[in-house]
Amino acid sequence: SMGAVAVESVPETPRNLRLIDRWTLSSVLLAALVALPVLTVIGLALESTGDIWQHLLSTSLPRYIRNTLYLMLGVGVAVCVLGISTAWLVTMCRFPGRRVFEWLLLLPLAMPAYVIAYAYTDFLEYAGVVQEVLRAFFGWQSARDYWFPEVRSLGGAIIFMGFVLYPYVYLLTRAAFLEQSVSMIEASRVLGRGPWHTFFSVSLPSVRPAIAVGLALALMETLNDFGTVDYFAVETLTVGIFDVWLGMGNLAGGAQIAVVMMLFVIGLITLEQISRRHQRYYQPASTRLKQLPAYPLVGWQRIAATGVCFVPVLVGFVVPVLVLGELAWVYFDASWTPAFRTYVLNSCLLSVAAALLALLVAIVIAYARRLKGSRVLKLATRIASLGYALPGAVLAIGIIVPFAAFDNALDAWMRAQLGISTGLLLSGTVTAIVFAYVVRFLAIALGQVEASLEKISPSMDMAARTLGYGAGETFVRYHAPLIRGGLFTALMIVFVDCMKELPATLILRPFNFDTLATHVYEFASDEMLGEAALGSLTIVIVGLLPVLLLTRMIAKSRNGGPDQPTRSAPMASVA
């Protein structure tokens, strides 16, 4: 796994001792900044009064927890069924279109869950295309004449989230299937076992760790989701934070729900780490020397395999894009306004700023760890990666409290000393949003930078030292040009994730400030799906960037190049 490998330390020279300490210090300070929101939330929950707990426990908290568990359970089953079956088919079977499906199956990654929720609501509701066709076909007059499942429900949320989150499991499981032991599969064949038996007794046990990592990532996204569950009126813990804090003005209550969410997250990280530990034992040494034996499918099997791979792409990408495309076309004149262009610009500027900052911080931490693989730095790396596991709403609480406290203290001091009011410098500006993005997506950049640096031999550092270059100069002159591709990948993925982030942006944005995501959310909340379509489509198109990058990686891996699912990076650096 990327980032989880111990980085080889480069021997130090006395000339560089002082500098290395500077690197260590910077890393520790940056990690402390990232840890600030986590510590704030825990502090808030501890200091708040007991009667809030009593009140929450006797009213809404059990309902929030129950719904969150049901949602995670449902999405967990859905992503495993979709992700594992498709990964097995494209790696182990031969059927028409297999090569194309290898990358088509990644497309739903570009679709945020809240966008697919809006698209299908429009498509499947009473006035939507599907029910209109059914009424015309069967001659039904009104909703009383027939039964149609309620789209905006817990079941709907599970299905649509399953169809956009399965690529996490698919990506990692596919990579693991490609690395499984050929001799074990051949032995199973010699014993006369068919594909089914081989799948359950040989292949599935060997990829269990990869499935668990993909599942943990998908469930973290499920926990973070606000747009879908809010729109479908499913009261999960995230919705609870918004209700209790912003609805009832009770910050301490919100913080306590946030702590409950953090317990869920710790559970997921633990699951993921245990799986990684097992991974070490599963990976056979001589894996890729021989070609994996493939099962040629015949007759109806071929049609079934093509169908199984086509459905997730159709439901998770093609249909919502067509629905949004049609709506965006119809409502284009109403949507393409100067305000809309401002939202696009806002989103781009915030995301670029956050991506560059995250990359910078990731380079400092990863490079410090390369120079001096001490325990302190290992811990700093872990802490810096924690943000990815924090749902946006939890992160927002952890940021707004210290920022507001700083603003108020500074304002009071400036008034007393100089008679000037500084206002809300941090909490009332976009600074808070950029900070939230950096904290939340730093792990992605960190995993990517560490993985790139690991490929550079320590002897290069030694050579640069001999020439009298310091650590910083060595990085700029020698390392940076070599890991340019990895740095660009990190930048792009963080940029796209920032564009899609909704809960943290909703809470932290200054008055009258909108991004694409909040603009889409607000129109959809007002049942104006037509006006939300252009913005939704824009987010999806931007989201295709990393997907195209991953498809290039898959093509490379097929030609014997390195196969790295970039998305496993965040968890790798937490691990």
PDB file of N, CA and C in Angstrom, residues 36 42 68 103 126 167 273 328 363-364 391 393 456 489 517 550:
ATOM      1  N   LEU A  36      -5.958  20.534  15.288  1.00  0.00           N
ATOM      2  CA  LEU A  36      -6.752  21.527  16.027  1.00  0.00           C
ATOM      3  C   LEU A  36      -8.264  21.269  15.976  1.00  0.00           C
ATOM      4  N   ILE A  42     -13.564  17.438  20.496  1.00  0.00           N
ATOM      5  CA  ILE A  42     -13.533  16.607  21.707  1.00  0.00           C
ATOM      6  C   ILE A  42     -13.671  17.499  22.943  1.00  0.00           C
ATOM      7  N   THR A  68     -28.102   6.249  10.584  1.00  0.00           N
ATOM      8  CA  THR A  68     -26.730   6.222  10.070  1.00  0.00           C
ATOM      9  C   THR A  68     -26.256   4.778   9.920  1.00  0.00           C
ATOM     10  N   TRP A 103     -12.364   0.542 -17.619  1.00  0.00           N
ATOM     11  CA  TRP A 103     -12.322   1.964 -17.230  1.00  0.00           C
ATOM     12  C   TRP A 103     -13.705   2.609 -17.154  1.00  0.00           C
ATOM     13  N   TYR A 126     -43.312  11.661  -9.512  1.00  0.00           N
ATOM     14  CA  TYR A 126     -44.637  11.523 -10.135  1.00  0.00           C
ATOM     15  C   TYR A 126     -44.704  12.220 -11.495  1.00  0.00           C
ATOM     16  N   PRO A 167     -17.045   2.335  -6.971  1.00  0.00           N
ATOM     17  CA  PRO A 167     -15.715   2.322  -7.594  1.00  0.00           C
ATOM     18  C   PRO A 167     -14.556   2.243  -6.594  1.00  0.00           C
ATOM     19  N   GLN A 273      -7.164  -0.777   9.233  1.00  0.00           N
ATOM     20  CA  GLN A 273      -5.789  -1.097   9.652  1.00  0.00           C
ATOM     21  C   GLN A 273      -5.602  -2.592   9.898  1.00  0.00           C
ATOM     22  N   ALA A 328     -30.350  20.876 -18.087  1.00  0.00           N
ATOM     23  CA  ALA A 328     -29.449  22.023 -18.246  1.00  0.00           C
ATOM     24  C   ALA A 328     -29.720  22.718 -19.578  1.00  0.00           C
ATOM     25  N   ILE A 363       4.312  18.145   0.961  1.00  0.00           N
ATOM     26  CA  ILE A 363       5.729  18.029   0.599  1.00  0.00           C
ATOM     27  C   ILE A 363       6.603  18.197   1.839  1.00  0.00           C
ATOM     28  N   VAL A 364       6.304  19.206   2.654  1.00  0.00           N
ATOM     29  CA  VAL A 364       7.105  19.448   3.866  1.00  0.00           C
ATOM     30  C   VAL A 364       7.082  18.216   4.769  1.00  0.00           C
ATOM     31  N   PRO A 391     -15.760  13.787   8.823  1.00  0.00           N
ATOM     32  CA  PRO A 391     -16.833  14.325   7.981  1.00  0.00           C
ATOM     33  C   PRO A 391     -16.792  15.856   7.981  1.00  0.00           C
ATOM     34  N   ALA A 393     -18.977  18.178   8.228  1.00  0.00           N
ATOM     35  CA  ALA A 393     -19.748  18.910   9.239  1.00  0.00           C
ATOM     36  C   ALA A 393     -19.004  18.929  10.583  1.00  0.00           C
ATOM     37  N   ILE A 456      12.280   7.121  -5.291  1.00  0.00           N
ATOM     38  CA  ILE A 456      13.609   7.717  -5.530  1.00  0.00           C
ATOM     39  C   ILE A 456      14.627   7.094  -4.571  1.00  0.00           C
ATOM     40  N   THR A 489      -0.787  14.879 -10.011  1.00  0.00           N
ATOM     41  CA  THR A 489      -1.930  14.013  -9.669  1.00  0.00           C
ATOM     42  C   THR A 489      -2.537  14.446  -8.332  1.00  0.00           C
ATOM     43  N   ALA A 517     -21.114  24.031  -5.455  1.00  0.00           N
ATOM     44  CA  ALA A 517     -21.787  23.002  -4.653  1.00  0.00           C
ATOM     45  C   ALA A 517     -22.927  23.593  -3.827  1.00  0.00           C
ATOM     46  N   LEU A 550      -7.018   8.042 -13.776  1.00  0.00           N
ATOM     47  CA  LEU A 550      -7.022   6.646 -13.321  1.00  0.00           C
ATOM     48  C   LEU A 550      -7.124   5.687 -14.498  1.00  0.00           C
TER      49      LEU A 550
END
